[in-house]
PDB file of C-alpha atoms in Angstrom:
ATOM      1  CA  ALA A   1      87.333  98.897  40.788  1.00  0.00           C
ATOM      2  CA  ARG A   2      87.958  97.188  38.107  1.00  0.00           C
ATOM      3  CA  GLN A   3      90.044  94.608  40.297  1.00  0.00           C
ATOM      4  CA  PHE A   4      86.895  94.177  42.575  1.00  0.00           C
ATOM      5  CA  ALA A   5      84.699  92.964  39.412  1.00  0.00           C
ATOM      6  CA  ARG A   6      87.970  91.133  38.491  1.00  0.00           C
ATOM      7  CA  ASN A   7      88.635  89.198  41.869  1.00  0.00           C
ATOM      8  CA  GLU A   8      85.346  89.235  42.900  1.00  0.00           C
ATOM      9  CA  ILE A   9      82.122  89.916  40.297  1.00  0.00           C
ATOM     10  CA  ALA A  10      83.257  87.563  37.187  1.00  0.00           C
ATOM     11  CA  PRO A  11      83.715  84.827  39.560  1.00  0.00           C
ATOM     12  CA  ALA A  12      80.557  84.850  41.505  1.00  0.00           C
ATOM     13  CA  ALA A  13      78.318  86.409  38.506  1.00  0.00           C
ATOM     14  CA  ALA A  14      77.196  82.465  36.992  1.00  0.00           C
ATOM     15  CA  HIS A  15      76.632  80.995  39.884  1.00  0.00           C
ATOM     16  CA  HIS A  16      73.654  83.930  41.237  1.00  0.00           C
ATOM     17  CA  ASP A  17      72.244  84.261  37.686  1.00  0.00           C
ATOM     18  CA  LYS A  18      71.828  80.410  38.108  1.00  0.00           C
ATOM     19  CA  THR A  19      70.222  79.934  41.268  1.00  0.00           C
ATOM     20  CA  GLY A  20      69.332  83.222  42.407  1.00  0.00           C
ATOM     21  CA  GLU A  21      70.838  84.177  45.144  1.00  0.00           C
ATOM     22  CA  PHE A  22      71.075  87.214  46.059  1.00  0.00           C
ATOM     23  CA  PRO A  23      75.594  88.479  46.200  1.00  0.00           C
ATOM     24  CA  ARG A  24      75.784  89.122  50.362  1.00  0.00           C
ATOM     25  CA  ALA A  25      79.338  87.793  50.687  1.00  0.00           C
ATOM     26  CA  VAL A  26      79.722  90.501  47.963  1.00  0.00           C
ATOM     27  CA  LEU A  27      77.958  93.017  48.953  1.00  0.00           C
ATOM     28  CA  GLN A  28      80.263  93.080  51.995  1.00  0.00           C
ATOM     29  CA  ASN A  29      83.142  92.564  50.614  1.00  0.00           C
ATOM     30  CA  ALA A  30      81.794  95.476  47.995  1.00  0.00           C
ATOM     31  CA  HIS A  31      81.460  98.145  51.450  1.00  0.00           C
ATOM     32  CA  ALA A  32      84.448  96.703  52.357  1.00  0.00           C
ATOM     33  CA  ALA A  33      86.733  97.817  49.589  1.00  0.00           C
ATOM     34  CA  GLY A  34      85.154 101.330  49.668  1.00  0.00           C
ATOM     35  CA  LEU A  35      82.782 101.096  46.836  1.00  0.00           C
ATOM     36  CA  MET A  36      79.352 101.126  47.756  1.00  0.00           C
ATOM     37  CA  ASN A  37      77.924 104.186  48.677  1.00  0.00           C
ATOM     38  CA  SER A  38      80.295 106.561  47.251  1.00  0.00           C
ATOM     39  CA  HIS A  39      77.225 108.709  47.250  1.00  0.00           C
ATOM     40  CA  ILE A  40      76.544 109.906  50.712  1.00  0.00           C
ATOM     41  CA  PRO A  41      78.594 112.785  51.928  1.00  0.00           C
ATOM     42  CA  GLU A  42      81.208 112.497  53.884  1.00  0.00           C
ATOM     43  CA  SER A  43      80.254 114.627  56.743  1.00  0.00           C
ATOM     44  CA  CYS A  44      77.489 111.516  56.958  1.00  0.00           C
ATOM     45  CA  GLY A  45      80.078 108.908  57.889  1.00  0.00           C
ATOM     46  CA  GLY A  46      80.033 108.684  52.780  1.00  0.00           C
ATOM     47  CA  LEU A  47      82.815 108.528  50.869  1.00  0.00           C
ATOM     48  CA  GLY A  48      81.802 112.310  49.710  1.00  0.00           C
ATOM     49  CA  LEU A  49      82.615 110.651  45.460  1.00  0.00           C
ATOM     50  CA  GLY A  50      80.562 112.893  42.626  1.00  0.00           C
ATOM     51  CA  THR A  51      78.424 111.453  39.649  1.00  0.00           C
ATOM     52  CA  LEU A  52      81.783 110.434  37.279  1.00  0.00           C
ATOM     53  CA  ASP A  53      83.516 108.340  39.760  1.00  0.00           C
ATOM     54  CA  GLY A  54      79.685 106.179  40.597  1.00  0.00           C
ATOM     55  CA  CYS A  55      79.466 105.652  37.280  1.00  0.00           C
ATOM     56  CA  LEU A  56      83.249 104.389  36.875  1.00  0.00           C
ATOM     57  CA  ILE A  57      82.785 102.695  39.301  1.00  0.00           C
ATOM     58  CA  SER A  58      78.768 101.303  38.369  1.00  0.00           C
ATOM     59  CA  GLU A  59      80.697 101.002  34.966  1.00  0.00           C
ATOM     60  CA  GLU A  60      83.619  98.391  36.211  1.00  0.00           C
ATOM     61  CA  ILE A  61      81.229  96.236  38.220  1.00  0.00           C
ATOM     62  CA  ALA A  62      78.598  95.876  34.916  1.00  0.00           C
ATOM     63  CA  TRP A  63      81.840  94.957  32.995  1.00  0.00           C
ATOM     64  CA  ALA A  64      81.401  92.012  35.798  1.00  0.00           C
ATOM     65  CA  CYS A  65      77.638  91.080  35.721  1.00  0.00           C
ATOM     66  CA  THR A  66      74.684  93.555  35.613  1.00  0.00           C
ATOM     67  CA  GLY A  67      73.401  91.442  38.118  1.00  0.00           C
ATOM     68  CA  ILE A  68      75.089  92.422  40.734  1.00  0.00           C
ATOM     69  CA  GLY A  69      75.798  96.149  39.802  1.00  0.00           C
ATOM     70  CA  THR A  70      71.972  96.172  40.206  1.00  0.00           C
ATOM     71  CA  ALA A  71      71.561  95.370  43.761  1.00  0.00           C
ATOM     72  CA  MET A  72      75.150  97.516  44.799  1.00  0.00           C
ATOM     73  CA  GLU A  73      73.541 100.202  43.210  1.00  0.00           C
ATOM     74  CA  ALA A  74      69.723  99.759  44.585  1.00  0.00           C
ATOM     75  CA  ASN A  75      71.489 101.384  47.579  1.00  0.00           C
ATOM     76  CA  THR A  76      71.092 104.569  45.804  1.00  0.00           C
ATOM     77  CA  LEU A  77      68.083 104.329  45.202  1.00  0.00           C
ATOM     78  CA  ALA A  78      67.451 105.046  49.021  1.00  0.00           C
ATOM     79  CA  GLN A  79      69.434 107.278  49.711  1.00  0.00           C
ATOM     80  CA  MET A  80      69.916 110.011  46.250  1.00  0.00           C
ATOM     81  CA  PRO A  81      65.692 110.676  48.425  1.00  0.00           C
ATOM     82  CA  VAL A  82      67.926 111.817  52.172  1.00  0.00           C
ATOM     83  CA  ILE A  83      71.000 113.232  49.925  1.00  0.00           C
ATOM     84  CA  VAL A  84      68.726 115.659  47.534  1.00  0.00           C
ATOM     85  CA  ALA A  85      65.251 116.012  48.691  1.00  0.00           C
ATOM     86  CA  GLY A  86      66.044 114.859  52.926  1.00  0.00           C
ATOM     87  CA  THR A  87      65.978 118.229  55.889  1.00  0.00           C
ATOM     88  CA  GLU A  88      69.732 118.235  58.264  1.00  0.00           C
ATOM     89  CA  ALA A  89      67.815 116.558  60.587  1.00  0.00           C
ATOM     90  CA  GLN A  90      67.076 113.536  58.000  1.00  0.00           C
ATOM     91  CA  LYS A  91      70.482 113.335  56.616  1.00  0.00           C
ATOM     92  CA  ASN A  92      72.233 112.993  59.771  1.00  0.00           C
ATOM     93  CA  ARG A  93      70.012 110.413  61.320  1.00  0.00           C
ATOM     94  CA  PHE A  94      69.653 108.582  58.325  1.00  0.00           C
ATOM     95  CA  LEU A  95      72.566 108.647  56.038  1.00  0.00           C
ATOM     96  CA  PRO A  96      75.290 107.670  58.438  1.00  0.00           C
ATOM     97  CA  ARG A  97      73.161 104.610  59.031  1.00  0.00           C
ATOM     98  CA  MET A  98      73.209 104.074  55.764  1.00  0.00           C
ATOM     99  CA  ALA A  99      76.912 105.024  54.916  1.00  0.00           C
ATOM    100  CA  LYS A 100      77.507 101.868  57.173  1.00  0.00           C
ATOM    101  CA  ASN A 101      77.809  98.096  55.910  1.00  0.00           C
ATOM    102  CA  THR A 102      73.818  97.583  56.235  1.00  0.00           C
ATOM    103  CA  LEU A 103      71.171  97.750  52.263  1.00  0.00           C
ATOM    104  CA  SER A 104      68.344 100.110  51.467  1.00  0.00           C
ATOM    105  CA  ALA A 105      65.331  99.663  50.228  1.00  0.00           C
ATOM    106  CA  PHE A 106      63.718 101.974  48.043  1.00  0.00           C
ATOM    107  CA  CYS A 107      59.562 101.313  47.559  1.00  0.00           C
ATOM    108  CA  LEU A 108      57.871 103.545  44.340  1.00  0.00           C
ATOM    109  CA  SER A 109      56.217 100.264  42.357  1.00  0.00           C
ATOM    110  CA  GLU A 110      52.659  99.794  42.994  1.00  0.00           C
ATOM    111  CA  PRO A 111      50.354  96.418  41.462  1.00  0.00           C
ATOM    112  CA  ASN A 112      48.408  99.270  39.785  1.00  0.00           C
ATOM    113  CA  VAL A 113      50.740 101.567  38.948  1.00  0.00           C
ATOM    114  CA  GLY A 114      54.502 100.482  38.689  1.00  0.00           C
ATOM    115  CA  CYS A 115      56.545 103.090  39.214  1.00  0.00           C
ATOM    116  CA  ASP A 116      54.967 105.740  38.172  1.00  0.00           C
ATOM    117  CA  ALA A 117      56.122 108.357  40.892  1.00  0.00           C
ATOM    118  CA  GLY A 118      53.008 110.337  39.995  1.00  0.00           C
ATOM    119  CA  GLY A 119      50.128 108.367  40.331  1.00  0.00           C
ATOM    120  CA  GLN A 120      50.818 106.366  43.696  1.00  0.00           C
ATOM    121  CA  GLU A 121      47.985 105.162  45.552  1.00  0.00           C
ATOM    122  CA  THR A 122      50.455 104.297  48.770  1.00  0.00           C
ATOM    123  CA  ARG A 123      49.146 106.719  51.352  1.00  0.00           C
ATOM    124  CA  CYS A 124      50.765 107.870  55.043  1.00  0.00           C
ATOM    125  CA  GLU A 125      48.767 110.013  57.001  1.00  0.00           C
ATOM    126  CA  LEU A 126      49.545 111.466  61.218  1.00  0.00           C
ATOM    127  CA  SER A 127      46.955 109.082  63.279  1.00  0.00           C
ATOM    128  CA  PRO A 128      44.607 110.120  65.134  1.00  0.00           C
ATOM    129  CA  CYS A 129      46.982 110.918  68.041  1.00  0.00           C
ATOM    130  CA  GLY A 130      48.835 112.727  66.578  1.00  0.00           C
ATOM    131  CA  ASN A 131      52.124 110.304  67.308  1.00  0.00           C
ATOM    132  CA  PHE A 132      53.070 108.541  64.550  1.00  0.00           C
ATOM    133  CA  TYR A 133      52.560 108.271  60.607  1.00  0.00           C
ATOM    134  CA  VAL A 134      50.773 105.369  59.528  1.00  0.00           C
ATOM    135  CA  LEU A 135      50.426 104.102  55.641  1.00  0.00           C
ATOM    136  CA  ASN A 136      48.249 102.682  53.905  1.00  0.00           C
ATOM    137  CA  GLY A 137      49.003 100.232  50.115  1.00  0.00           C
ATOM    138  CA  GLU A 138      50.593  97.553  49.099  1.00  0.00           C
ATOM    139  CA  LYS A 139      54.369  98.112  47.206  1.00  0.00           C
ATOM    140  CA  TYR A 140      56.042  95.725  44.949  1.00  0.00           C
ATOM    141  CA  TRP A 141      59.627  94.922  43.770  1.00  0.00           C
ATOM    142  CA  ALA A 142      60.818  97.054  47.076  1.00  0.00           C
ATOM    143  CA  SER A 143      64.834  97.476  45.678  1.00  0.00           C
ATOM    144  CA  GLY A 144      67.285  95.871  48.405  1.00  0.00           C
ATOM    145  CA  ALA A 145      64.890  94.962  50.978  1.00  0.00           C
ATOM    146  CA  GLY A 146      65.203  90.821  52.715  1.00  0.00           C
ATOM    147  CA  ASP A 147      67.794  90.627  53.315  1.00  0.00           C
ATOM    148  CA  PRO A 148      68.824  91.183  57.012  1.00  0.00           C
ATOM    149  CA  ARG A 149      71.402  94.131  56.762  1.00  0.00           C
ATOM    150  CA  CYS A 150      68.010  96.341  55.152  1.00  0.00           C
ATOM    151  CA  LYS A 151      67.779  98.607  57.894  1.00  0.00           C
ATOM    152  CA  VAL A 152      66.224 101.690  56.343  1.00  0.00           C
ATOM    153  CA  TYR A 153      63.586 101.451  53.515  1.00  0.00           C
ATOM    154  CA  ILE A 154      62.499 105.071  52.129  1.00  0.00           C
ATOM    155  CA  VAL A 155      58.527 104.614  51.299  1.00  0.00           C
ATOM    156  CA  MET A 156      57.436 106.867  48.524  1.00  0.00           C
ATOM    157  CA  VAL A 157      53.737 107.226  49.210  1.00  0.00           C
ATOM    158  CA  ARG A 158      51.348 110.147  48.879  1.00  0.00           C
ATOM    159  CA  THR A 159      50.097 112.584  51.902  1.00  0.00           C
ATOM    160  CA  GLY A 160      48.231 115.344  49.442  1.00  0.00           C
ATOM    161  CA  ASP A 161      44.722 116.049  48.343  1.00  0.00           C
ATOM    162  CA  ASP A 162      42.835 113.030  46.161  1.00  0.00           C
ATOM    163  CA  ASP A 163      40.890 115.432  43.860  1.00  0.00           C
ATOM    164  CA  ALA A 164      43.892 117.346  42.323  1.00  0.00           C
ATOM    165  CA  PRO A 165      44.999 115.672  39.171  1.00  0.00           C
ATOM    166  CA  LYS A 166      47.293 112.338  39.342  1.00  0.00           C
ATOM    167  CA  HIS A 167      50.472 114.636  38.574  1.00  0.00           C
ATOM    168  CA  GLN A 168      49.672 117.369  41.041  1.00  0.00           C
ATOM    169  CA  ARG A 169      49.269 115.353  43.770  1.00  0.00           C
ATOM    170  CA  HIS A 170      51.636 115.746  47.019  1.00  0.00           C
ATOM    171  CA  SER A 171      54.958 112.465  47.061  1.00  0.00           C
TER     172      SER A 171
END
């Protein structure tokens, strides 16, 4: 991680800070070097590294550029809900795709509530025919979205009772 930060990220940091260009090539190289998707279990195609390992990688990357480090870590935002709370079927379906050289988007922030997970207004409801779900609402600042390699979107929504107090709703 230290070598990658010094050789790949530090030389590119000023360019990306100045232009705002997404660091696609840097992220591809980071993935090839095993510095992304580190928390995905080995059984799902990931590296299966622990929290301390992830912190050490993040610290070295942040030394070179916190912006590029944030772009790299955005994948973890999308992966963690699946790793921590996904069913085995969901883990087996999504985590192998997330472990590949793709990006994942974490869609939490909304215009009226920011990133307050308990205050989500976007709803998810089963369609009248019962074959699929319909999402209704708006998301802002979806970390990782917009890149053509972004193949998985984790969208935080409300499914519970509208009459429940804000932080007792099911999200």
